[in-house]
Amino acid sequence: MAENCIVIKFGGTSVGDAKAIERVAAIVRGRLPQRPVVVVSAMARVTDQLLQMARAAGNGDRKTALTLARELRERHYNTAGELLGTALFTQFHSDLGTEFEELEELLRGISAVGELTPRTTDHVASFGEVLSSKLVAAAFSAHAIESTLVDSRDCIVTDDTFTRAAPLYDETNSKLREQVQPLIAQGRVPVMGGFIGATRTGITTTIGRGGSDFSAAIVGAGLGAERIEIWTDVDGMMTTDPNLCPDARRIKVISFDEAAELAYFGAKVLHPATVLPAIQKNIPVYILNSRNPSCEGTRIAARAPHCKNFFKAIAAKRRITIIDIAAPRMLLAHGFLKAIFDAFDRHRIAIDVVSTSEVSVSLTVDSNESIPALAADLSRLADVKYEGRKAIVCLVGENLREVPGIAAHVFGQLTDVKIRMISQGASEINLTFVVDEEQVPGIVQRLHKTFFADPDPEIFA
Ligand code: ADP
Ligand code: ASP
Ligand code: MG
């Protein structure tokens, strides 16, 4: 019978500097009786910086790439210097030195070729979590927590869809049981980097931006953990992004479905895929604040209790492009929608919101996708126009289909706003619309004021 354990994941800001890592050590120490497995993100902003150096190298700008790499080296050494005693630091210095030489070697190689592939992008990006996991494991030793570094590339087996690889669960689960389970049984704390994995043949991959939450869920599901804790820099899942709306309230408990919907539509506090492996195993997920560890955070559970308010939360996803496809002659003939969706499939571009009329289809996609190539492909079928700088606003709540007049309630607040698309009913729990990006703060603040003026004390803190 496997040992019980919990998985605790710390995001970038929670391991952003020496003070933050000390807080992490204190949180882990307090949970030793529950046998924690620790998953860490790269230090705050590091993944962005690594991708920036990869791009510089890809453009042949070796100097910029190496300068950025040196800054990264300094930051990690300085943090380690603050955290570790002399003996540990000397050992760690040479260990980290090897990683940085490999990174610099890789950047030189990329700039010599002047070409950056998704595969090398992942190799560069992986250093963030490789370095942070080493740093955190060393800091635990310095704080007398018996821990063992586990290289996630030895456990998380993925396909070769570089930059957003999908985990291969059977292989991953058996590796986790082989490599991580025995450490738990010995009373040691395994420390793993999130976000990264490797193919069956050992080539480094990443599982998508923000993917350390997903890693935590993969590990938690694979080990049959009792709970998964996602430690971040806010008190939990809030009624809206606290950066947009300072009076956002903490949601005490929310269902898996609602959390997934919110995460998908922009509440970046949680990676959308996170909830999946956890739902399947019915493992509760908590979102907690590493700067305020005594706060109860948000519990994500299979079912949420009834809420007196219409909505649980409002999310916004910016950097959206609307694609309008008009086919006047075809009148959306049989097979036309299929041809359109096939084109999206060929370009591996996900669609968020769809709306159709007799002669046209509008869809939204993430602006980061390579839209010109898709548009060229689609223009063989119909007239295609696309427009960026849009945003999706999504209101999430239970049983919205059952509530009369809900749309009037929402749009009654927005009579002066140009709404580009509306969607409701695909799931019972969301009402979604598309607007110009710059209108997001005003709209969210207005809706928040209306729908959270009198928050249900059972659900909101
Ligand atoms: P981490 O580095 O810990 O993974 P992220 O930056 O990915 O943290 O996610 C936390 C951030 O998510 C918060 O600082 C907050 O700005 C943002 N956020 C967006 N929507 C929400 C929401 N509804 N509730 C809480 N945080 C949100
Ligand atoms: N470091 C990765 C990123 O910034 C993964 C994560 O933080 O979840 O995307
Ligand atoms: Mg995150």
Short mmCIF file of C-alpha atoms and ligand atoms in Angstrom, two decimals:
data_model
loop_
_atom_site.label_atom_id
_atom_site.label_comp_id
_atom_site.label_asym_id
_atom_site.label_seq_id
_atom_site.Cartn_x
_atom_site.Cartn_y
_atom_site.Cartn_z
CA MET A 1 0.00 0.00 0.00
CA ALA A 2 1.42 3.38 -1.06
CA GLU A 3 2.30 5.92 1.61
CA ASN A 4 -0.10 8.84 1.94
CA CYS A 5 1.35 12.15 0.86
CA ILE A 6 0.43 15.68 -0.11
CA VAL A 7 1.79 17.69 -3.04
CA ILE A 8 2.75 21.31 -2.40
CA LYS A 9 3.55 23.54 -5.34
CA PHE A 10 5.20 26.95 -5.03
CA GLY A 11 4.87 29.46 -7.86
CA GLY A 12 7.53 31.84 -9.14
CA THR A 13 6.90 34.64 -6.65
CA SER A 14 6.90 32.14 -3.79
CA VAL A 15 10.51 31.21 -4.67
CA GLY A 16 11.43 34.64 -6.05
CA ASP A 17 14.22 35.49 -3.58
CA ALA A 18 15.95 34.21 -0.44
CA LYS A 19 13.27 35.55 1.93
CA ALA A 20 10.54 33.87 -0.10
CA ILE A 21 12.43 30.55 -0.14
CA GLU A 22 12.82 30.79 3.65
CA ARG A 23 9.05 31.16 3.93
CA VAL A 24 8.69 28.06 1.73
CA ALA A 25 11.01 26.10 4.04
CA ALA A 26 8.89 27.12 7.05
CA ILE A 27 5.65 26.06 5.29
CA VAL A 28 7.15 22.69 4.34
CA ARG A 29 8.50 22.12 7.84
CA GLY A 30 5.01 22.65 9.25
CA ARG A 31 3.69 19.93 6.94
CA LEU A 32 6.32 17.24 7.43
CA PRO A 33 3.87 14.89 9.21
CA GLN A 34 1.72 14.87 6.04
CA ARG A 35 4.71 13.74 3.93
CA PRO A 36 4.98 16.54 1.40
CA VAL A 37 6.26 16.26 -2.16
CA VAL A 38 7.39 19.73 -3.26
CA VAL A 39 7.01 21.05 -6.81
CA VAL A 40 8.56 24.44 -7.62
CA SER A 41 8.33 26.92 -10.49
CA ALA A 42 11.30 28.86 -11.78
CA MET A 43 12.10 31.99 -9.75
CA ALA A 44 9.77 34.87 -10.66
CA ARG A 45 10.29 36.18 -14.23
CA VAL A 46 13.01 33.63 -15.04
CA THR A 47 11.05 31.74 -17.71
CA ASP A 48 10.36 35.02 -19.53
CA GLN A 49 14.07 35.88 -19.36
CA LEU A 50 15.12 32.46 -20.64
CA LEU A 51 12.74 32.76 -23.57
CA GLN A 52 14.12 36.22 -24.24
CA MET A 53 17.68 34.85 -24.40
CA ALA A 54 16.56 31.99 -26.60
CA ARG A 55 15.01 34.48 -29.04
CA ALA A 56 18.11 36.69 -28.97
CA ALA A 57 20.30 33.68 -29.72
CA GLY A 58 17.88 32.59 -32.45
CA ASN A 59 18.36 36.01 -34.06
CA GLY A 60 22.12 35.47 -33.94
CA ASP A 61 22.54 38.02 -31.13
CA ARG A 62 24.95 36.00 -29.03
CA LYS A 63 26.07 38.95 -26.94
CA THR A 64 22.61 39.79 -25.61
CA ALA A 65 21.83 36.13 -24.96
CA LEU A 66 25.02 35.62 -22.93
CA THR A 67 24.62 38.89 -21.03
CA LEU A 68 21.13 37.83 -19.96
CA ALA A 69 22.47 34.40 -18.98
CA ARG A 70 25.12 36.05 -16.80
CA GLU A 71 22.47 38.12 -15.02
CA LEU A 72 20.56 34.93 -14.33
CA ARG A 73 23.69 33.30 -12.96
CA GLU A 74 24.28 36.26 -10.61
CA ARG A 75 20.73 36.17 -9.32
CA HIS A 76 20.88 32.45 -8.53
CA TYR A 77 24.33 32.70 -6.91
CA ASN A 78 23.29 35.70 -4.82
CA THR A 79 20.15 33.97 -3.62
CA ALA A 80 22.10 30.80 -2.82
CA GLY A 81 24.71 32.90 -0.98
CA GLU A 82 21.98 34.33 1.25
CA LEU A 83 20.38 30.97 1.91
CA LEU A 84 23.27 28.55 2.33
CA GLY A 85 26.20 28.31 4.74
CA THR A 86 29.74 28.38 3.31
CA ALA A 87 30.20 24.62 2.95
CA LEU A 88 26.86 24.07 1.23
CA PHE A 89 27.38 27.13 -0.95
CA THR A 90 30.75 25.88 -2.26
CA GLN A 91 29.25 22.55 -3.26
CA PHE A 92 26.19 24.26 -4.72
CA HIS A 93 28.26 26.82 -6.60
CA SER A 94 30.03 24.17 -8.64
CA ASP A 95 26.78 22.25 -9.16
CA LEU A 96 25.00 25.36 -10.47
CA GLY A 97 28.09 26.35 -12.45
CA THR A 98 27.75 23.17 -14.50
CA GLU A 99 24.15 24.07 -15.36
CA PHE A 100 25.08 27.59 -16.42
CA GLU A 101 27.92 26.33 -18.61
CA GLU A 102 25.45 24.03 -20.31
CA LEU A 103 23.01 26.92 -20.79
CA GLU A 104 25.69 29.19 -22.24
CA GLU A 105 26.94 26.42 -24.51
CA LEU A 106 23.39 25.91 -25.75
CA LEU A 107 22.90 29.65 -26.39
CA ARG A 108 26.18 29.80 -28.33
CA GLY A 109 25.02 26.84 -30.41
CA ILE A 110 21.66 28.46 -31.16
CA SER A 111 23.28 31.77 -32.16
CA ALA A 112 25.80 29.99 -34.38
CA VAL A 113 22.96 28.33 -36.29
CA GLY A 114 20.77 31.44 -36.00
CA GLU A 115 17.65 29.33 -35.71
CA LEU A 116 15.45 28.58 -32.75
CA THR A 117 13.27 25.46 -32.91
CA PRO A 118 10.49 24.55 -30.45
CA ARG A 119 12.73 21.75 -29.23
CA THR A 120 15.66 24.05 -28.37
CA THR A 121 13.23 26.60 -26.93
CA ASP A 122 12.12 23.96 -24.44
CA HIS A 123 15.68 23.05 -23.64
CA VAL A 124 16.49 26.69 -22.80
CA ALA A 125 13.21 27.24 -20.89
CA SER A 126 13.79 24.11 -18.77
CA PHE A 127 16.75 25.71 -16.98
CA GLY A 128 14.42 27.87 -14.86
CA GLU A 129 12.88 24.92 -13.04
CA VAL A 130 16.11 22.89 -13.07
CA LEU A 131 17.86 25.75 -11.25
CA SER A 132 15.05 26.62 -8.84
CA SER A 133 14.53 22.99 -7.80
CA LYS A 134 18.26 22.65 -7.07
CA LEU A 135 18.22 25.90 -5.12
CA VAL A 136 15.16 24.97 -3.06
CA ALA A 137 16.48 21.46 -2.32
CA ALA A 138 19.79 22.98 -1.14
CA ALA A 139 17.91 25.55 0.97
CA PHE A 140 15.92 22.73 2.61
CA SER A 141 19.19 20.97 3.55
CA ALA A 142 20.45 24.25 5.02
CA HIS A 143 17.23 24.42 7.06
CA ALA A 144 17.57 20.82 8.28
CA ILE A 145 14.74 19.48 6.14
CA GLU A 146 15.77 16.09 4.78
CA SER A 147 15.07 16.43 1.11
CA THR A 148 16.10 14.80 -2.16
CA LEU A 149 16.15 16.51 -5.53
CA VAL A 150 14.25 14.53 -8.17
CA ASP A 151 14.87 15.51 -11.79
CA SER A 152 11.38 15.87 -13.26
CA ARG A 153 12.77 14.80 -16.63
CA ASP A 154 13.26 11.34 -15.12
CA CYS A 155 9.60 11.11 -14.03
CA ILE A 156 7.29 13.23 -16.15
CA VAL A 157 7.13 11.43 -19.49
CA THR A 158 5.51 13.43 -22.30
CA ASP A 159 4.91 13.32 -26.03
CA ASP A 160 7.13 15.47 -28.26
CA THR A 161 4.76 18.42 -28.78
CA PHE A 162 7.49 20.83 -27.74
CA THR A 163 6.42 23.96 -25.79
CA ARG A 164 3.12 22.31 -24.81
CA ALA A 165 3.86 18.64 -24.44
CA ALA A 166 1.16 16.30 -23.14
CA PRO A 167 1.97 13.91 -20.30
CA LEU A 168 1.88 10.16 -20.96
CA TYR A 169 0.16 9.15 -17.75
CA ASP A 170 0.87 5.43 -17.58
CA GLU A 171 4.62 5.84 -17.98
CA THR A 172 4.70 8.92 -15.75
CA ASN A 173 2.74 7.19 -12.99
CA SER A 174 5.00 4.18 -12.91
CA LYS A 175 8.12 6.38 -12.86
CA LEU A 176 6.65 8.43 -10.01
CA ARG A 177 5.97 5.25 -8.08
CA GLU A 178 9.50 3.98 -8.76
CA GLN A 179 11.40 7.18 -7.98
CA VAL A 180 9.33 9.33 -5.68
CA GLN A 181 7.35 6.86 -3.60
CA PRO A 182 10.44 5.27 -1.95
CA LEU A 183 11.69 8.71 -0.87
CA ILE A 184 8.36 9.46 0.78
CA ALA A 185 8.52 6.09 2.52
CA GLN A 186 11.98 6.98 3.87
CA GLY A 187 10.57 10.20 5.32
CA ARG A 188 12.47 12.41 2.88
CA VAL A 189 10.95 15.40 1.07
CA PRO A 190 11.22 14.98 -2.72
CA VAL A 191 11.77 18.32 -4.51
CA MET A 192 10.88 18.53 -8.20
CA GLY A 193 10.83 21.27 -10.82
CA GLY A 194 7.40 21.93 -12.32
CA PHE A 195 6.74 22.73 -16.00
CA ILE A 196 9.36 20.33 -17.41
CA GLY A 197 9.44 16.72 -18.51
CA ALA A 198 11.06 14.58 -21.16
CA THR A 199 10.03 12.35 -24.03
CA ARG A 200 10.41 8.57 -23.84
CA THR A 201 13.83 9.02 -25.41
CA GLY A 202 14.88 11.61 -22.83
CA ILE A 203 14.55 14.85 -24.81
CA THR A 204 13.58 17.78 -22.57
CA THR A 205 10.04 19.17 -23.01
CA THR A 206 7.82 21.74 -21.30
CA ILE A 207 4.09 21.37 -20.73
CA GLY A 208 2.97 24.95 -21.49
CA ARG A 209 3.30 28.35 -19.79
CA GLY A 210 2.06 28.36 -16.22
CA GLY A 211 2.40 24.57 -16.31
CA SER A 212 3.87 24.01 -12.85
CA ASP A 213 0.32 23.86 -11.46
CA PHE A 214 -0.33 21.10 -13.97
CA SER A 215 2.88 19.31 -12.88
CA ALA A 216 1.63 19.40 -9.30
CA ALA A 217 -1.65 17.80 -10.35
CA ILE A 218 0.12 15.15 -12.44
CA VAL A 219 2.36 14.25 -9.50
CA GLY A 220 -0.54 14.36 -7.03
CA ALA A 221 -2.73 12.14 -9.20
CA GLY A 222 0.15 9.75 -9.95
CA LEU A 223 0.97 9.30 -6.28
CA GLY A 224 -2.66 9.29 -5.11
CA ALA A 225 -1.99 12.31 -2.89
CA GLU A 226 -4.50 13.30 -0.23
CA ARG A 227 -4.46 16.91 -1.32
CA ILE A 228 -2.70 19.29 -3.65
CA GLU A 229 -1.73 22.76 -2.45
CA ILE A 230 -0.95 25.52 -4.94
CA TRP A 231 0.96 28.26 -3.08
CA THR A 232 0.97 31.64 -4.78
CA ASP A 233 1.06 35.38 -4.06
CA VAL A 234 -2.66 36.01 -3.44
CA ASP A 235 -5.00 34.70 -0.73
CA GLY A 236 -6.70 32.23 -3.05
CA MET A 237 -9.03 32.29 -6.00
CA MET A 238 -10.70 35.68 -5.84
CA THR A 239 -13.99 36.98 -7.23
CA THR A 240 -11.86 38.68 -9.88
CA ASP A 241 -8.20 39.48 -10.54
CA PRO A 242 -7.21 41.58 -7.50
CA ASN A 243 -4.93 43.60 -9.77
CA LEU A 244 -7.99 44.71 -11.74
CA CYS A 245 -10.28 45.22 -8.81
CA PRO A 246 -8.84 45.85 -5.35
CA ASP A 247 -12.11 44.90 -3.61
CA ALA A 248 -12.03 41.37 -5.02
CA ARG A 249 -13.11 38.86 -2.35
CA ARG A 250 -11.58 35.48 -1.59
CA ILE A 251 -13.73 32.53 -2.69
CA LYS A 252 -13.69 30.03 0.17
CA VAL A 253 -14.87 27.06 -1.86
CA ILE A 254 -15.48 26.56 -5.56
CA SER A 255 -16.31 23.51 -7.68
CA PHE A 256 -13.82 21.88 -10.04
CA ASP A 257 -15.93 22.87 -13.05
CA GLU A 258 -16.21 26.50 -12.04
CA ALA A 259 -12.48 26.72 -11.28
CA ALA A 260 -11.58 25.14 -14.61
CA GLU A 261 -13.83 27.55 -16.47
CA LEU A 262 -12.33 30.55 -14.67
CA ALA A 263 -8.81 29.33 -15.22
CA TYR A 264 -9.49 28.74 -18.89
CA PHE A 265 -10.88 32.24 -19.32
CA GLY A 266 -8.01 34.07 -17.76
CA ALA A 267 -7.79 33.63 -13.99
CA LYS A 268 -4.11 32.84 -14.26
CA VAL A 269 -3.89 31.96 -10.58
CA LEU A 270 -4.55 28.42 -11.78
CA HIS A 271 -3.41 26.67 -14.96
CA PRO A 272 -6.50 25.39 -16.84
CA ALA A 273 -5.33 21.82 -17.16
CA THR A 274 -4.49 21.63 -13.48
CA VAL A 275 -7.84 20.51 -12.35
CA LEU A 276 -8.13 17.60 -14.78
CA PRO A 277 -5.91 14.92 -13.22
CA ALA A 278 -7.16 16.04 -9.82
CA ILE A 279 -10.86 15.77 -10.82
CA GLN A 280 -10.34 12.29 -12.16
CA LYS A 281 -8.91 11.15 -8.84
CA ASN A 282 -11.20 13.32 -6.72
CA ILE A 283 -8.24 14.94 -4.96
CA PRO A 284 -9.04 18.29 -3.33
CA VAL A 285 -6.94 21.23 -4.47
CA TYR A 286 -6.24 24.27 -2.28
CA ILE A 287 -4.92 27.65 -3.39
CA LEU A 288 -2.92 29.35 -0.64
CA ASN A 289 -0.81 32.46 -0.10
CA SER A 290 2.85 31.89 0.80
CA ARG A 291 3.06 35.46 2.17
CA ASN A 292 0.01 34.87 4.36
CA PRO A 293 0.13 31.17 5.24
CA SER A 294 -2.46 31.35 8.01
CA CYS A 295 -5.17 32.37 5.53
CA GLU A 296 -7.42 29.41 4.65
CA GLY A 297 -7.23 30.08 0.91
CA THR A 298 -9.61 28.52 -1.60
CA ARG A 299 -10.71 24.91 -1.60
CA ILE A 300 -11.56 23.44 -4.99
CA ALA A 301 -13.88 20.51 -4.50
CA ALA A 302 -15.94 18.14 -6.65
CA ARG A 303 -19.15 19.93 -5.65
CA ALA A 304 -19.57 23.41 -4.27
CA PRO A 305 -22.35 24.36 -1.85
CA HIS A 306 -25.18 26.52 -3.16
CA CYS A 307 -24.32 30.20 -3.49
CA LYS A 308 -26.82 33.05 -2.99
CA ASN A 309 -25.06 35.25 -5.53
CA PHE A 310 -25.59 34.72 -9.26
CA PHE A 311 -21.88 34.47 -9.92
CA LYS A 312 -18.81 33.10 -8.20
CA ALA A 313 -16.28 35.13 -10.13
CA ILE A 314 -15.45 37.22 -13.18
CA ALA A 315 -12.41 36.45 -15.31
CA ALA A 316 -10.93 38.27 -18.29
CA LYS A 317 -8.60 36.91 -20.93
CA ARG A 318 -6.77 39.54 -22.93
CA ARG A 319 -4.63 39.25 -26.06
CA ILE A 320 -7.49 37.72 -28.02
CA THR A 321 -8.00 37.96 -31.77
CA ILE A 322 -11.43 37.73 -33.43
CA ILE A 323 -11.49 35.95 -36.77
CA ASP A 324 -14.53 36.69 -38.95
CA ILE A 325 -15.12 34.21 -41.75
CA ALA A 326 -17.80 35.20 -44.27
CA ALA A 327 -19.03 32.87 -46.99
CA PRO A 328 -21.82 34.72 -48.79
CA ARG A 329 -22.32 32.23 -51.57
CA MET A 330 -22.06 29.07 -49.56
CA LEU A 331 -24.58 30.04 -46.88
CA LEU A 332 -22.76 27.82 -44.43
CA ALA A 333 -23.50 24.80 -46.55
CA HIS A 334 -23.13 21.32 -45.18
CA GLY A 335 -19.48 20.60 -44.46
CA PHE A 336 -18.41 24.23 -44.38
CA LEU A 337 -17.99 24.44 -40.60
CA LYS A 338 -16.11 21.18 -40.68
CA ALA A 339 -13.70 22.59 -43.26
CA ILE A 340 -13.14 25.63 -41.03
CA PHE A 341 -12.54 23.59 -37.90
CA ASP A 342 -10.22 21.28 -39.86
CA ALA A 343 -8.07 24.29 -40.75
CA PHE A 344 -7.81 25.25 -37.06
CA ASP A 345 -6.93 21.66 -36.29
CA ARG A 346 -4.17 21.56 -38.93
CA HIS A 347 -2.63 24.69 -37.40
CA ARG A 348 -3.19 23.31 -33.87
CA ILE A 349 -4.91 26.52 -32.83
CA ALA A 350 -7.54 26.31 -30.11
CA ILE A 351 -10.81 28.24 -30.44
CA ASP A 352 -12.29 29.89 -27.35
CA VAL A 353 -15.61 31.40 -28.40
CA VAL A 354 -17.68 30.70 -31.54
CA SER A 355 -20.75 32.35 -32.96
CA THR A 356 -22.41 31.67 -36.31
CA SER A 357 -24.97 33.23 -38.61
CA GLU A 358 -26.35 32.02 -41.91
CA VAL A 359 -23.47 33.49 -43.84
CA SER A 360 -20.63 33.92 -41.41
CA VAL A 361 -18.75 32.53 -38.46
CA SER A 362 -16.83 34.50 -35.84
CA LEU A 363 -14.28 32.81 -33.62
CA THR A 364 -11.77 33.94 -31.07
CA VAL A 365 -8.24 32.65 -30.63
CA ASP A 366 -5.27 33.58 -28.50
CA SER A 367 -3.30 36.38 -30.19
CA ASN A 368 -0.05 34.53 -29.52
CA GLU A 369 -0.98 31.96 -32.17
CA SER A 370 0.36 32.25 -35.70
CA ILE A 371 -2.80 33.71 -37.16
CA PRO A 372 -1.56 34.92 -40.58
CA ALA A 373 -0.74 31.35 -41.66
CA LEU A 374 -4.16 30.16 -40.48
CA ALA A 375 -5.90 33.08 -42.20
CA ALA A 376 -4.12 32.31 -45.46
CA ASP A 377 -5.30 28.73 -45.23
CA LEU A 378 -8.89 29.77 -44.40
CA SER A 379 -9.02 32.33 -47.19
CA ARG A 380 -9.11 29.44 -49.63
CA LEU A 381 -12.59 28.72 -48.24
CA ALA A 382 -14.06 32.15 -47.61
CA ASP A 383 -13.43 35.83 -46.89
CA VAL A 384 -11.37 36.14 -43.76
CA LYS A 385 -10.78 39.17 -41.56
CA TYR A 386 -9.10 39.26 -38.21
CA GLU A 387 -8.74 41.86 -35.51
CA GLY A 388 -6.55 41.74 -32.42
CA ARG A 389 -6.58 43.63 -29.10
CA LYS A 390 -9.80 41.97 -27.97
CA ALA A 391 -10.62 40.37 -24.65
CA ILE A 392 -12.99 37.71 -23.39
CA VAL A 393 -14.90 38.51 -20.23
CA CYS A 394 -16.37 35.48 -18.51
CA LEU A 395 -18.79 35.33 -15.58
CA VAL A 396 -18.94 31.99 -13.81
CA GLY A 397 -21.70 30.70 -11.57
CA GLU A 398 -23.81 27.63 -10.97
CA ASN A 399 -26.91 26.80 -13.02
CA LEU A 400 -26.93 30.00 -15.02
CA ARG A 401 -29.36 28.43 -17.49
CA GLU A 402 -31.96 28.22 -14.76
CA VAL A 403 -31.77 31.86 -13.74
CA PRO A 404 -34.31 34.05 -15.59
CA GLY A 405 -33.14 37.42 -16.84
CA ILE A 406 -29.48 36.80 -16.16
CA ALA A 407 -28.31 38.24 -19.48
CA ALA A 408 -30.42 41.38 -19.00
CA HIS A 409 -28.82 41.78 -15.59
CA VAL A 410 -25.32 41.63 -17.04
CA PHE A 411 -25.77 43.57 -20.23
CA GLY A 412 -28.00 46.13 -18.52
CA GLN A 413 -24.80 47.29 -16.83
CA LEU A 414 -23.02 47.62 -20.16
CA THR A 415 -25.41 49.62 -22.30
CA ASP A 416 -22.59 51.91 -23.47
CA VAL A 417 -20.19 49.05 -24.39
CA LYS A 418 -19.66 47.66 -27.87
CA ILE A 419 -20.03 43.91 -27.44
CA ARG A 420 -18.50 41.90 -30.27
CA MET A 421 -19.64 38.37 -29.43
CA ILE A 422 -21.80 36.70 -26.76
CA SER A 423 -21.96 33.09 -25.70
CA GLN A 424 -23.97 31.37 -23.04
CA GLY A 425 -25.10 27.85 -22.43
CA ALA A 426 -22.25 25.76 -23.79
CA SER A 427 -21.72 24.97 -20.16
CA GLU A 428 -24.33 25.75 -17.54
CA ILE A 429 -21.85 27.75 -15.61
CA ASN A 430 -20.53 30.51 -17.80
CA LEU A 431 -21.67 33.60 -19.60
CA THR A 432 -19.03 34.94 -21.93
CA PHE A 433 -18.66 37.97 -24.17
CA VAL A 434 -15.96 39.65 -26.22
CA VAL A 435 -15.03 43.34 -26.06
CA ASP A 436 -12.14 45.67 -26.92
CA GLU A 437 -9.18 44.95 -24.71
CA GLU A 438 -8.84 48.42 -23.22
CA GLN A 439 -12.37 48.26 -21.86
CA VAL A 440 -11.66 45.30 -19.59
CA PRO A 441 -10.79 47.12 -16.33
CA GLY A 442 -13.87 49.36 -16.47
CA ILE A 443 -16.23 46.51 -17.36
CA VAL A 444 -14.88 44.14 -14.74
CA GLN A 445 -15.02 46.79 -12.03
CA ARG A 446 -18.58 47.70 -12.92
CA LEU A 447 -19.80 44.09 -13.02
CA HIS A 448 -17.96 43.29 -9.82
CA LYS A 449 -19.63 46.15 -8.01
CA THR A 450 -23.05 45.01 -9.23
CA PHE A 451 -22.79 41.30 -8.55
CA PHE A 452 -20.65 41.23 -5.41
CA ALA A 453 -22.21 44.11 -3.48
CA ASP A 454 -23.72 41.61 -1.03
CA PRO A 455 -21.51 38.51 -1.05
CA ASP A 456 -22.82 35.24 0.43
CA PRO A 457 -20.80 34.71 3.64
CA GLU A 458 -20.88 30.91 3.17
CA ILE A 459 -18.92 31.21 -0.06
CA PHE A 460 -16.92 34.44 0.08
CA ALA A 461 -14.52 35.70 2.74
P1 ADP B 1 2.40 31.76 -9.55
O1 ADP B 1 3.69 32.37 -9.94
O2 ADP B 1 2.30 31.50 -8.07
O3 ADP B 1 2.02 30.57 -10.38
P2 ADP B 1 0.61 33.40 -11.08
O4 ADP B 1 1.18 34.74 -11.39
O5 ADP B 1 0.61 32.35 -12.14
O6 ADP B 1 1.30 32.88 -9.75
O7 ADP B 1 -0.90 33.56 -10.57
C1 ADP B 1 -1.21 34.44 -9.49
C2 ADP B 1 -1.78 35.73 -10.04
O8 ADP B 1 -3.01 35.46 -10.72
C3 ADP B 1 -2.18 36.72 -8.99
O9 ADP B 1 -1.08 37.52 -8.60
C4 ADP B 1 -3.27 37.54 -9.69
O10 ADP B 1 -2.75 38.75 -10.22
C5 ADP B 1 -3.70 36.68 -10.87
N1 ADP B 1 -5.14 36.43 -10.92
C6 ADP B 1 -5.93 36.60 -12.01
N2 ADP B 1 -7.21 36.31 -11.73
C7 ADP B 1 -7.25 35.94 -10.43
C8 ADP B 1 -8.31 35.52 -9.56
N3 ADP B 1 -9.58 35.41 -9.95
N4 ADP B 1 -7.97 35.21 -8.29
C9 ADP B 1 -6.70 35.30 -7.85
N5 ADP B 1 -5.66 35.70 -8.64
C10 ADP B 1 -5.93 36.02 -9.92
N1 ASP B 2 7.93 28.83 -15.01
C1 ASP B 2 6.87 28.46 -15.92
C2 ASP B 2 6.22 29.71 -16.49
O1 ASP B 2 6.57 30.82 -16.10
C3 ASP B 2 5.86 27.56 -15.32
C4 ASP B 2 5.11 28.10 -14.13
O2 ASP B 2 5.58 29.05 -13.50
O3 ASP B 2 4.06 27.56 -13.81
O4 ASP B 2 5.40 29.59 -17.37
MG MG B 3 1.10 30.27 -12.30
#
